[in-house]
Short mmCIF file of C-alpha atoms and ligand atoms in Angstrom, two decimals:
data_model
loop_
_atom_site.label_atom_id
_atom_site.label_comp_id
_atom_site.label_asym_id
_atom_site.label_seq_id
_atom_site.Cartn_x
_atom_site.Cartn_y
_atom_site.Cartn_z
CA MET Q 115 106.73 136.36 127.72
CA LYS Q 116 105.10 134.03 125.20
CA GLU Q 117 103.08 131.08 126.48
CA LYS Q 118 104.88 127.76 126.01
CA VAL Q 119 103.10 125.01 124.07
CA ILE Q 120 104.40 121.46 123.75
CA ILE Q 121 103.07 119.31 120.92
CA VAL Q 122 103.42 115.57 121.37
CA GLY Q 123 104.12 114.12 117.91
CA GLY Q 124 105.44 115.61 114.68
CA GLY Q 125 103.08 113.85 112.24
CA ILE Q 126 100.88 115.85 109.88
CA SER Q 127 98.48 116.90 112.66
CA GLY Q 128 101.27 117.88 115.06
CA LEU Q 129 103.12 119.93 112.44
CA THR Q 130 99.86 121.65 111.48
CA ALA Q 131 98.98 122.55 115.06
CA GLY Q 132 102.56 123.74 115.61
CA ILE Q 133 102.61 126.01 112.57
CA TYR Q 134 99.35 127.77 113.45
CA ALA Q 135 100.13 128.04 117.18
CA GLN Q 136 103.62 129.44 116.54
CA ARG Q 137 102.26 131.97 114.04
CA SER Q 138 99.57 133.00 116.49
CA GLY Q 139 102.12 134.04 119.11
CA PHE Q 140 102.91 130.93 121.19
CA ASP Q 141 106.38 129.54 121.80
CA VAL Q 142 106.01 126.00 120.39
CA LEU Q 143 108.13 122.90 120.87
CA ILE Q 144 107.27 119.73 118.93
CA LEU Q 145 108.57 116.49 120.46
CA GLU Q 146 108.76 113.65 117.94
CA LYS Q 147 109.68 110.04 118.70
CA CYS Q 148 111.07 109.34 115.20
CA ALA Q 149 114.08 110.79 113.39
CA THR Q 150 111.97 112.49 110.69
CA PRO Q 151 108.72 114.48 110.54
CA GLY Q 152 105.47 113.14 109.05
CA GLY Q 153 104.57 110.19 111.30
CA VAL Q 154 102.96 107.37 109.32
CA SER Q 155 102.86 109.63 106.25
CA THR Q 156 106.44 108.95 105.25
CA CYS Q 157 108.93 107.58 102.71
CA TRP Q 158 112.14 105.66 103.32
CA LYS Q 159 115.10 104.56 101.22
CA ARG Q 160 116.64 101.12 100.70
CA LYS Q 161 119.67 100.71 98.40
CA GLY Q 162 118.86 103.86 96.43
CA TYR Q 163 115.14 103.05 96.04
CA MET Q 164 112.63 105.27 97.84
CA PHE Q 165 109.44 103.63 99.13
CA GLU Q 166 106.27 105.71 99.45
CA GLY Q 167 104.67 104.48 102.66
CA GLY Q 168 102.07 107.22 103.00
CA VAL Q 169 100.07 109.41 100.65
CA HIS Q 170 98.66 107.72 97.56
CA TRP Q 171 96.16 110.48 96.86
CA LEU Q 172 95.88 113.85 98.52
CA ASN Q 173 92.43 115.30 99.19
CA GLY Q 174 92.71 119.04 98.72
CA SER Q 175 94.88 118.75 95.60
CA GLY Q 176 92.37 120.76 93.55
CA GLU Q 177 93.33 124.42 93.70
CA ASP Q 178 89.78 125.72 94.26
CA LEU Q 179 89.14 123.48 97.29
CA ASP Q 180 89.10 124.79 100.86
CA LEU Q 181 91.46 122.05 101.95
CA HIS Q 182 93.93 123.16 99.29
CA LYS Q 183 94.09 126.57 100.99
CA VAL Q 184 94.97 124.79 104.24
CA TRP Q 185 97.72 122.70 102.60
CA LYS Q 186 99.12 125.97 101.22
CA GLU Q 187 98.83 127.74 104.59
CA VAL Q 188 100.88 125.05 106.31
CA GLY Q 189 103.44 125.02 103.50
CA ALA Q 190 102.81 121.36 102.63
CA LEU Q 191 102.46 122.23 98.94
CA GLN Q 192 105.16 124.48 97.53
CA ASP Q 193 107.00 125.02 94.23
CA ASN Q 194 109.22 122.01 95.02
CA ASN Q 195 106.34 119.50 95.04
CA PRO Q 196 103.75 120.26 92.37
CA VAL Q 197 100.74 117.95 92.47
CA TYR Q 198 100.12 115.77 89.44
CA PHE Q 199 96.97 113.91 88.54
CA LYS Q 200 97.50 110.36 87.31
CA ASP Q 201 95.17 109.31 84.53
CA PRO Q 202 94.03 106.55 84.41
CA VAL Q 203 93.53 106.42 88.15
CA TYR Q 204 93.40 102.61 88.25
CA VAL Q 205 93.84 99.94 85.59
CA LEU Q 206 92.56 96.42 86.23
CA LYS Q 207 94.84 93.62 85.10
CA GLY Q 208 94.38 89.88 85.42
CA GLY Q 209 90.69 89.89 84.45
CA LYS Q 210 89.23 88.75 81.14
CA GLY Q 211 90.32 92.11 79.67
CA GLU Q 212 91.73 95.47 80.75
CA ILE Q 213 89.48 98.22 82.15
CA SER Q 214 90.26 101.55 83.80
CA ILE Q 215 88.95 104.29 86.00
CA HIS Q 216 89.78 107.54 84.20
CA ARG Q 217 89.66 111.10 85.52
CA ASP Q 218 86.69 111.64 83.21
CA ALA Q 219 83.54 110.14 84.74
CA ALA Q 220 81.67 109.90 81.40
CA ARG Q 221 84.58 108.07 79.77
CA THR Q 222 84.82 105.67 82.70
CA LEU Q 223 81.10 104.95 82.62
CA GLU Q 224 81.23 104.36 78.88
CA GLU Q 225 84.22 102.00 79.14
CA LEU Q 226 82.75 99.96 81.99
CA SER Q 227 79.34 99.76 80.31
CA ALA Q 228 80.91 98.59 77.03
CA TYR Q 229 82.89 95.94 78.96
CA SER Q 230 79.79 94.69 80.72
CA PRO Q 231 76.63 95.72 78.82
CA GLY Q 232 74.48 93.77 81.30
CA ASP Q 233 75.54 96.19 84.05
CA LYS Q 234 74.75 99.35 82.10
CA ARG Q 235 71.69 100.29 84.18
CA VAL Q 236 73.32 99.61 87.55
CA LEU Q 237 76.44 101.52 86.55
CA ARG Q 238 74.36 104.47 85.41
CA SER Q 239 72.62 104.58 88.78
CA ILE Q 240 75.96 104.42 90.65
CA PHE Q 241 77.39 107.21 88.50
CA ARG Q 242 74.23 109.26 89.14
CA ASP Q 243 75.04 109.02 92.87
CA LEU Q 244 78.62 110.05 92.15
CA ARG Q 245 77.43 113.13 90.26
CA MET Q 246 75.73 114.30 93.47
CA PHE Q 247 79.25 114.64 94.90
CA ARG Q 248 80.32 117.05 92.15
CA TYR Q 249 80.81 119.90 94.62
CA PHE Q 250 81.44 117.86 97.75
CA GLN Q 251 84.62 118.61 99.69
CA SER Q 252 86.06 118.17 103.18
CA PRO Q 253 84.68 121.13 105.13
CA VAL Q 254 87.26 123.25 106.95
CA GLU Q 255 86.16 125.17 110.05
CA GLY Q 256 86.46 128.91 109.44
CA VAL Q 257 87.13 128.46 105.69
CA THR Q 258 84.13 126.61 104.25
CA GLY Q 259 81.26 129.05 103.83
CA ILE Q 260 77.49 128.76 103.57
CA TRP Q 261 77.60 128.80 99.75
CA ASP Q 262 79.93 125.77 99.79
CA TYR Q 263 77.47 123.89 101.99
CA ILE Q 264 74.60 124.79 99.67
CA ARG Q 265 76.56 123.35 96.74
CA MET Q 266 77.14 120.18 98.77
CA PHE Q 267 73.41 119.80 99.45
CA PRO Q 268 72.77 117.10 96.77
CA ALA Q 269 75.50 114.92 98.28
CA ILE Q 270 74.22 115.56 101.81
CA CYS Q 271 70.76 114.37 100.69
CA ILE Q 272 72.00 110.91 99.65
CA THR Q 273 74.51 110.59 102.48
CA PRO Q 274 72.21 108.58 104.83
CA ARG Q 275 71.50 105.97 102.12
CA LEU Q 276 75.20 105.49 101.38
CA TRP Q 277 76.16 105.53 105.05
CA MET Q 278 73.73 102.68 105.76
CA GLN Q 279 75.49 100.16 103.48
CA SER Q 280 78.96 98.76 103.00
CA ILE Q 281 80.87 99.27 99.77
CA THR Q 282 80.64 95.52 99.11
CA HIS Q 283 76.86 95.65 99.45
CA TYR Q 284 76.54 98.83 97.39
CA LEU Q 285 78.51 97.31 94.52
CA SER Q 286 77.00 93.82 94.79
CA ARG Q 287 74.40 94.72 92.13
CA ILE Q 288 77.19 94.74 89.54
CA LYS Q 289 77.28 91.33 87.89
CA ASP Q 290 80.62 91.48 86.12
CA PRO Q 291 83.35 90.47 88.59
CA ASP Q 292 86.05 92.54 86.83
CA VAL Q 293 84.03 95.75 86.97
CA ARG Q 294 83.10 95.06 90.60
CA THR Q 295 86.73 94.42 91.52
CA LEU Q 296 87.95 97.62 89.87
CA LEU Q 297 85.42 99.71 91.80
CA GLU Q 298 85.97 97.82 95.07
CA ALA Q 299 89.66 98.71 94.81
CA VAL Q 300 88.92 102.42 95.36
CA VAL Q 301 88.57 102.13 99.18
CA ALA Q 302 88.76 99.09 101.50
CA PRO Q 303 85.29 97.57 100.88
CA VAL Q 304 84.40 97.12 104.59
CA ASN Q 305 83.88 100.89 104.81
CA ASN Q 306 80.49 102.47 104.18
CA ALA Q 307 79.52 103.43 100.65
CA LEU Q 308 79.78 107.12 101.53
CA THR Q 309 83.58 106.81 101.68
CA PHE Q 310 83.50 105.11 98.27
CA ALA Q 311 81.37 107.83 96.68
CA TYR Q 312 83.44 110.62 98.19
CA THR Q 313 86.75 109.10 97.13
CA LEU Q 314 85.82 108.03 93.61
CA SER Q 315 84.06 111.31 92.84
CA SER Q 316 87.11 113.22 94.11
CA PHE Q 317 89.11 111.72 91.22
CA PHE Q 318 86.43 112.86 88.76
CA ASN Q 319 86.25 116.35 90.34
CA GLY Q 320 89.88 117.33 89.79
CA ASP Q 321 90.98 116.40 93.31
CA SER Q 322 93.13 113.61 94.79
CA GLY Q 323 96.41 114.09 92.98
CA TYR Q 324 99.88 113.08 94.12
CA PRO Q 325 102.40 115.67 95.32
CA SER Q 326 105.79 115.07 93.64
CA GLY Q 327 108.35 113.94 96.17
CA GLY Q 328 105.54 112.24 98.09
CA SER Q 329 104.83 112.12 101.78
CA LEU Q 330 108.33 112.90 102.94
CA ARG Q 331 108.73 116.08 100.92
CA MET Q 332 105.32 117.27 102.12
CA ALA Q 333 106.29 116.64 105.74
CA LEU Q 334 109.74 118.23 105.33
CA ASN Q 335 108.07 121.29 103.77
CA MET Q 336 105.78 121.55 106.78
CA ALA Q 337 108.63 121.09 109.27
CA ASP Q 338 110.57 123.79 107.44
CA THR Q 339 107.55 126.14 107.57
CA PHE Q 340 107.26 125.53 111.31
CA VAL Q 341 110.94 126.18 112.00
CA LYS Q 342 110.95 129.32 109.83
CA ALA Q 343 108.02 130.60 111.89
CA GLY Q 344 110.28 130.29 114.95
CA GLY Q 345 109.23 126.87 116.31
CA GLU Q 346 111.52 124.10 117.53
CA ILE Q 347 111.32 120.36 116.74
CA ARG Q 348 113.21 117.77 118.77
CA TYR Q 349 113.43 114.44 116.96
CA ASN Q 350 114.19 111.06 118.57
CA THR Q 351 112.40 112.38 121.65
CA ALA Q 352 109.55 110.29 123.04
CA VAL Q 353 107.20 111.78 125.61
CA GLU Q 354 106.63 109.36 128.48
CA LYS Q 355 103.68 111.08 130.16
CA VAL Q 356 101.55 114.18 129.85
CA VAL Q 357 101.14 115.67 133.34
CA ASP Q 358 99.77 118.85 134.89
CA GLY Q 359 102.10 121.64 133.80
CA GLY Q 360 103.90 119.84 130.99
CA VAL Q 361 105.28 116.51 129.83
CA ILE Q 362 107.80 113.99 131.10
CA VAL Q 363 110.75 113.19 128.84
CA GLY Q 364 113.62 111.00 130.05
CA GLY Q 365 112.21 111.23 133.56
CA ASP Q 366 112.36 115.07 133.58
CA LEU Q 367 109.49 117.54 133.52
CA LEU Q 368 109.41 119.85 130.50
CA LYS Q 369 107.14 122.69 131.55
CA ALA Q 370 104.40 124.02 129.28
CA ASP Q 371 101.32 126.22 129.59
CA ALA Q 372 99.50 123.96 127.14
CA VAL Q 373 99.98 120.54 125.57
CA ILE Q 374 98.54 119.30 122.28
CA VAL Q 375 98.53 115.51 122.00
CA THR Q 376 98.69 114.29 118.40
CA VAL Q 377 99.73 110.71 119.12
CA ASP Q 378 97.03 108.25 117.99
CA ALA Q 379 94.29 109.06 120.51
CA ARG Q 380 93.54 105.37 121.12
CA THR Q 381 97.14 104.84 122.24
CA ALA Q 382 97.20 108.11 124.20
CA ILE Q 383 94.16 107.39 126.38
CA ASP Q 384 95.78 104.23 127.76
CA LYS Q 385 99.46 105.13 127.84
CA LEU Q 386 100.15 108.83 127.84
CA PHE Q 387 98.53 110.05 131.04
CA GLU Q 388 99.27 109.27 134.68
CA LYS Q 389 96.08 107.17 134.73
CA PRO Q 390 94.21 105.88 131.66
CA LEU Q 391 91.46 108.33 130.67
CA GLU Q 392 88.00 107.09 131.65
CA ASP Q 393 85.77 109.76 130.12
CA GLY Q 394 82.67 108.52 128.28
CA TRP Q 395 84.21 109.11 124.85
CA ALA Q 396 87.40 107.25 125.87
CA ARG Q 397 85.39 104.23 127.03
CA ARG Q 398 83.38 104.32 123.80
CA MET Q 399 86.61 104.51 121.81
CA ARG Q 400 88.00 101.41 123.57
CA LYS Q 401 84.79 99.53 122.84
CA LEU Q 402 83.84 100.63 119.33
CA LEU Q 403 87.01 101.55 117.45
CA VAL Q 404 87.65 99.74 114.16
CA THR Q 405 91.25 100.27 113.06
CA SER Q 406 92.57 100.45 109.47
CA GLN Q 407 95.65 98.28 109.14
CA THR Q 408 97.79 97.40 106.17
CA VAL Q 409 100.84 95.40 105.14
CA PHE Q 410 103.14 97.38 102.83
CA VAL Q 411 105.47 95.63 100.38
CA GLY Q 412 108.04 97.77 98.55
CA ILE Q 413 110.13 96.40 95.69
CA GLY Q 414 112.99 97.95 93.70
CA VAL Q 415 113.51 96.52 90.19
CA GLU Q 416 116.27 97.09 87.64
CA ALA Q 417 113.81 97.80 84.83
CA ASP Q 418 112.16 100.94 83.53
CA LEU Q 419 108.38 100.50 83.89
CA ASN Q 420 107.37 103.85 82.44
CA ASN Q 421 105.12 102.09 79.94
CA TYR Q 422 103.03 100.52 82.75
CA PRO Q 423 100.15 102.33 84.50
CA LYS Q 424 100.82 104.24 87.71
CA SER Q 425 98.27 102.19 89.69
CA MET Q 426 97.31 98.65 88.78
CA VAL Q 427 94.57 96.58 90.37
CA LEU Q 428 95.83 93.01 90.03
CA LYS Q 429 92.93 90.56 90.03
CA VAL Q 430 95.08 87.81 91.49
CA PRO Q 431 94.11 86.20 94.81
CA PHE Q 432 96.58 86.78 97.62
CA LYS Q 433 96.57 84.67 100.77
CA ASP Q 434 99.45 85.24 103.17
CA GLY Q 435 100.56 87.72 105.84
CA GLY Q 436 97.20 87.31 107.58
CA VAL Q 437 95.15 88.46 104.59
CA ASP Q 438 92.99 86.56 102.11
CA LEU Q 439 92.20 88.98 99.31
CA PRO Q 440 90.76 88.51 95.80
CA PHE Q 441 92.91 91.36 94.41
CA PHE Q 442 95.55 93.89 95.41
CA ILE Q 443 96.83 97.25 94.19
CA VAL Q 444 100.33 97.90 92.89
CA SER Q 445 101.73 101.45 92.60
CA ASN Q 446 104.38 102.11 89.97
CA TYR Q 447 106.75 105.01 90.72
CA ALA Q 448 108.66 104.94 87.40
CA ARG Q 449 107.69 108.55 86.63
CA ASP Q 450 108.61 109.76 90.13
CA HIS Q 451 112.32 108.90 89.89
CA TYR Q 452 112.31 107.17 93.28
CA SER Q 453 115.01 104.80 92.00
CA PRO Q 454 118.39 104.76 90.23
CA GLU Q 455 118.35 105.67 86.50
CA GLY Q 456 116.52 103.06 84.38
CA CYS Q 457 115.07 101.33 87.45
CA THR Q 458 111.66 101.48 89.17
CA THR Q 459 110.17 101.40 92.65
CA LEU Q 460 106.94 99.41 93.03
CA SER Q 461 104.77 98.97 96.10
CA ALA Q 462 101.71 96.97 97.06
CA LEU Q 463 99.27 97.38 99.95
CA PHE Q 464 97.37 94.56 101.67
CA PRO Q 465 94.60 95.95 103.90
CA GLY Q 466 93.21 93.76 106.69
CA TYR Q 467 93.21 93.31 110.45
CA THR Q 468 96.54 91.51 110.58
CA TYR Q 469 98.07 92.94 113.75
CA GLY Q 470 97.35 89.78 115.76
CA TRP Q 471 98.73 87.52 113.02
CA TRP Q 472 102.03 89.40 112.88
CA LYS Q 473 102.22 89.70 116.67
CA ALA Q 474 101.93 85.91 116.96
CA ALA Q 475 104.71 85.57 114.36
CA LYS Q 476 106.89 87.92 116.39
CA GLU Q 477 106.28 85.90 119.52
CA ASP Q 478 107.07 82.52 117.93
CA GLY Q 479 110.22 83.86 116.22
CA SER Q 480 108.94 83.50 112.63
CA TYR Q 481 108.35 87.22 111.96
CA GLU Q 482 111.32 87.88 109.65
CA ALA Q 483 110.76 84.62 107.72
CA LYS Q 484 107.08 85.46 107.27
CA LYS Q 485 107.93 88.93 105.99
CA GLU Q 486 110.30 87.39 103.47
CA ALA Q 487 107.66 84.82 102.41
CA VAL Q 488 105.13 87.62 101.76
CA ALA Q 489 107.69 89.61 99.76
CA GLN Q 490 108.66 86.57 97.65
CA LYS Q 491 105.01 85.76 96.94
CA VAL Q 492 104.38 89.33 95.78
CA ILE Q 493 107.53 89.24 93.64
CA GLY Q 494 106.39 85.95 92.07
CA ILE Q 495 103.00 87.42 91.13
CA LEU Q 496 104.55 90.62 89.78
CA GLU Q 497 107.06 88.68 87.68
CA GLU Q 498 104.13 86.93 86.01
CA GLN Q 499 102.20 90.16 85.40
CA ILE Q 500 105.23 92.28 84.43
CA PRO Q 501 107.67 89.96 82.61
CA GLU Q 502 110.33 92.73 82.28
CA ILE Q 503 111.15 92.43 85.99
CA LYS Q 504 111.87 88.69 86.04
CA GLY Q 505 115.16 88.14 87.88
CA LYS Q 506 115.66 91.91 88.23
CA VAL Q 507 114.56 92.55 91.80
CA ALA Q 508 117.28 94.58 93.51
CA VAL Q 509 115.66 95.13 96.89
CA TRP Q 510 112.44 94.54 98.83
CA ASP Q 511 111.05 95.70 102.16
CA VAL Q 512 107.95 94.82 104.14
CA ALA Q 513 106.22 97.00 106.75
CA THR Q 514 103.58 95.28 108.89
CA PRO Q 515 101.25 96.82 111.49
CA LEU Q 516 104.00 96.02 114.01
CA THR Q 517 106.33 98.32 112.06
CA TYR Q 518 103.86 101.22 112.27
CA GLN Q 519 103.39 100.54 115.96
CA ARG Q 520 107.14 100.40 116.61
CA TYR Q 521 107.84 103.71 114.87
CA CYS Q 522 104.75 105.80 115.60
CA ASP Q 523 103.06 103.92 118.46
CA THR Q 524 99.75 103.78 116.62
CA PHE Q 525 97.13 101.49 118.12
CA ASP Q 526 97.47 97.94 116.74
CA GLY Q 527 99.76 99.49 114.13
CA SER Q 528 96.87 101.20 112.36
CA TYR Q 529 97.02 104.46 110.43
CA MET Q 530 93.41 105.63 110.72
CA SER Q 531 89.95 104.20 111.50
CA ASP Q 532 87.72 102.23 109.20
CA TRP Q 533 84.26 103.72 108.95
CA LEU Q 534 81.69 100.94 108.85
CA PRO Q 535 78.04 101.24 107.76
CA ARG Q 536 75.49 102.66 110.24
CA THR Q 537 78.19 103.71 112.69
CA PHE Q 538 80.00 106.85 113.70
CA THR Q 539 83.75 106.75 114.16
CA THR Q 540 84.64 107.34 117.81
CA ASN Q 541 86.59 110.55 118.21
CA ALA Q 542 88.45 112.28 121.04
CA PRO Q 543 87.49 115.93 121.71
CA ASN Q 544 89.85 118.53 120.24
CA ARG Q 545 89.66 120.47 123.54
CA TYR Q 546 89.87 118.35 126.69
CA ARG Q 547 90.20 121.34 129.01
CA LYS Q 548 92.04 124.66 128.94
CA GLY Q 549 95.67 123.73 128.31
CA LEU Q 550 95.10 120.20 126.96
CA TYR Q 551 94.06 119.47 123.37
CA PHE Q 552 93.89 116.49 121.00
CA ALA Q 553 94.49 116.43 117.24
CA GLY Q 554 95.19 113.75 114.66
CA GLN Q 555 93.61 110.51 113.69
CA ARG Q 556 90.52 109.62 115.75
CA THR Q 557 89.76 113.26 116.57
CA ALA Q 558 87.92 114.22 113.36
CA TYR Q 559 85.94 112.63 110.50
CA SER Q 560 86.73 110.43 108.71
CA GLY Q 561 90.29 109.14 108.08
CA GLY Q 562 93.66 109.94 106.51
CA LEU Q 563 95.35 113.25 105.85
CA PRO Q 564 92.29 115.56 105.76
CA PRO Q 565 91.29 114.96 109.41
CA ALA Q 566 94.97 115.16 110.43
CA VAL Q 567 95.44 118.66 108.99
CA ILE Q 568 91.94 119.88 109.84
CA SER Q 569 92.10 118.70 113.47
CA GLY Q 570 95.57 120.23 113.91
CA ARG Q 571 94.13 123.55 112.75
CA ILE Q 572 91.10 123.24 115.04
CA ALA Q 573 93.29 122.44 118.06
CA ALA Q 574 95.37 125.56 117.40
CA ARG Q 575 92.21 127.70 117.07
CA LEU Q 576 90.86 126.38 120.37
CA LEU Q 577 94.21 127.01 122.02
CA CYS Q 578 94.20 130.62 120.78
CA LYS Q 579 90.65 131.11 122.03
CA ASP Q 580 91.50 129.78 125.51
CA PHE Q 581 94.57 132.00 125.83
CA GLY Q 582 93.00 135.11 124.28
CA LEU Q 583 95.26 135.24 121.21
CA LYS Q 584 94.09 135.91 117.66
CA PHE Q 585 94.36 132.80 115.46
CA LYS Q 586 96.69 133.61 112.58
CA ASN Q 587 96.59 131.42 109.49
CA GLN Q 588 99.37 133.24 107.62
C1 FAD K 92 100.49 102.97 103.67
C2 FAD K 92 99.62 104.16 103.96
C3 FAD K 92 98.96 104.79 102.93
C4 FAD K 92 98.18 105.91 103.19
N1 FAD K 92 97.58 106.55 102.16
C5 FAD K 92 96.89 107.68 102.39
C6 FAD K 92 96.34 108.41 101.31
O1 FAD K 92 96.54 108.08 100.14
N2 FAD K 92 95.61 109.53 101.59
C7 FAD K 92 95.37 109.94 102.87
O2 FAD K 92 94.67 110.95 103.07
N3 FAD K 92 95.89 109.27 103.93
C8 FAD K 92 96.64 108.16 103.71
N4 FAD K 92 97.18 107.48 104.75
C9 FAD K 92 96.80 107.86 106.13
C10 FAD K 92 97.53 109.08 106.65
O3 FAD K 92 98.89 109.03 106.29
C11 FAD K 92 97.41 109.13 108.18
O4 FAD K 92 96.08 108.94 108.57
C12 FAD K 92 97.89 110.48 108.73
O5 FAD K 92 99.18 110.75 108.26
C13 FAD K 92 97.85 110.45 110.25
O6 FAD K 92 98.49 111.61 110.73
P1 FAD K 92 98.48 111.97 112.27
O7 FAD K 92 99.27 113.19 112.48
O8 FAD K 92 97.08 112.00 112.76
O9 FAD K 92 99.13 110.71 113.01
P2 FAD K 92 100.66 110.11 113.02
O10 FAD K 92 101.21 110.12 111.67
O11 FAD K 92 100.50 108.81 113.73
O12 FAD K 92 101.42 111.16 113.91
C14 FAD K 92 101.64 111.00 115.29
C15 FAD K 92 103.11 111.28 115.58
O13 FAD K 92 103.35 111.13 116.98
C16 FAD K 92 104.60 110.48 117.16
N5 FAD K 92 104.59 109.87 118.48
C17 FAD K 92 103.94 108.77 118.90
N6 FAD K 92 104.13 108.57 120.22
C18 FAD K 92 104.93 109.58 120.64
C19 FAD K 92 105.48 109.93 121.89
N7 FAD K 92 105.22 109.23 123.00
N8 FAD K 92 106.28 111.03 121.96
C20 FAD K 92 106.56 111.78 120.85
N9 FAD K 92 106.05 111.48 119.64
C21 FAD K 92 105.24 110.40 119.53
C22 FAD K 92 104.65 109.48 116.04
O14 FAD K 92 105.97 109.05 115.79
C23 FAD K 92 104.05 110.29 114.88
O15 FAD K 92 105.04 111.00 114.19
C24 FAD K 92 98.02 106.38 104.52
C25 FAD K 92 98.71 105.76 105.55
C26 FAD K 92 99.51 104.66 105.28
C27 FAD K 92 100.25 104.03 106.41
#
């Protein structure tokens, strides 16, 4: 008889844990609240236009990276979704001229220095820091070896300095506002400068591409891998409570020898157990957590925007939907065929702690009107920047933090944690006790897809260890 494992949640971390546990000899059932796999890493269709609401860049895209091996192991990357590497990575529009971040660091440095000669020295020092990250990668337990850590040593040496300051502070030495804006667009600037250096250097190091077919194809590939290994997924099935000996669904006990919780840990500690968890780490998490929230605006236009860059940083102030931002990023999916022939899907993200703002709108009955107002404002700005789309908007959709909360029950509708200067993100332990494990966001450093897949793998390894089974990665 195989031991029965129930995984709560079929997001990236839940699918990962399920694949490894099933391969290692457990009988695994994934229970997922939504109708599709992938959790917050997902795409959805409106009137023939597909909106990418998840991955914008995938760490572990580079074939020689340890994380790439993990994405391959879990079947996320297959022949049906080759990764491509957009170049330029970002193009700034709406400034006094046009500047770009290219895949080539030297070319980027040269272009930015020529645009703002007064910033040449500062830019050179920032790019010197970035070079230290040449061999930096997300370490994977059991895969990353001593030699990899040695190669990461230069980056490790400057980590404390970058961790101590925010991205805004780190880039404040740059005088030219256009150059500063372009670089600030790489990661939400409240985070520490370490996240900036890691992310920007990943583009220069041949990482952080985009898998064709996006988040949904990646998640469907993983779900398919899990089912082919013999596992079962039940969609539209929300777990009410995790109890001794299993989980409660629809008032009934589903028995299991072990449970892996991959629901946002901040939600889980308050809602998913018979009593809220009061361990030290859970209390710290309640007190110290800083959530990453965003408002997503998707737009379908009857125009082919193949001649526009894939990612544009629009230096146009945006004040609505609870945010007040000096710029925002627009993704152009013309090359991805996420739309009818000759048309294009666009999307824009507005990061900020807007959960309370939208919740108040929901309570006073103005939620739908406010969503429409945000969409119309974005459309107005885009029509000015991209004249071809004037009067050609076929469809729009807005997802707020309330949307993410409604679908995936993430805390305050967030999708990961922000990582501020001089702080550590507060994580749940991957092993709570024999038979109960956590994976997913807020269980590993730092945020996004890498901790989701890495923590899912760790949870499965710990499970195997506790039950005396050999962990099988293939
Ligand atoms: C707009 C956007 C852009 C992003 N861009 C990137 C990017 O470019 N790169 C990157 O690395 N990351 C990105 N991310 C972040 C990344 O997608 C997430 O951090 C990651 O997918 C989290 O995965 P997870 O498995 O930890 O959590 P989730 O996706 O939250 O998975 C948890 C699952 O549990 C389910 N669930 C919840 N409650 C229950 C219950 N009671 N019973 C059963 N099931 C339940 C949920 O429906 C969900 O499927 C982005 C996220 C968003 C929203």
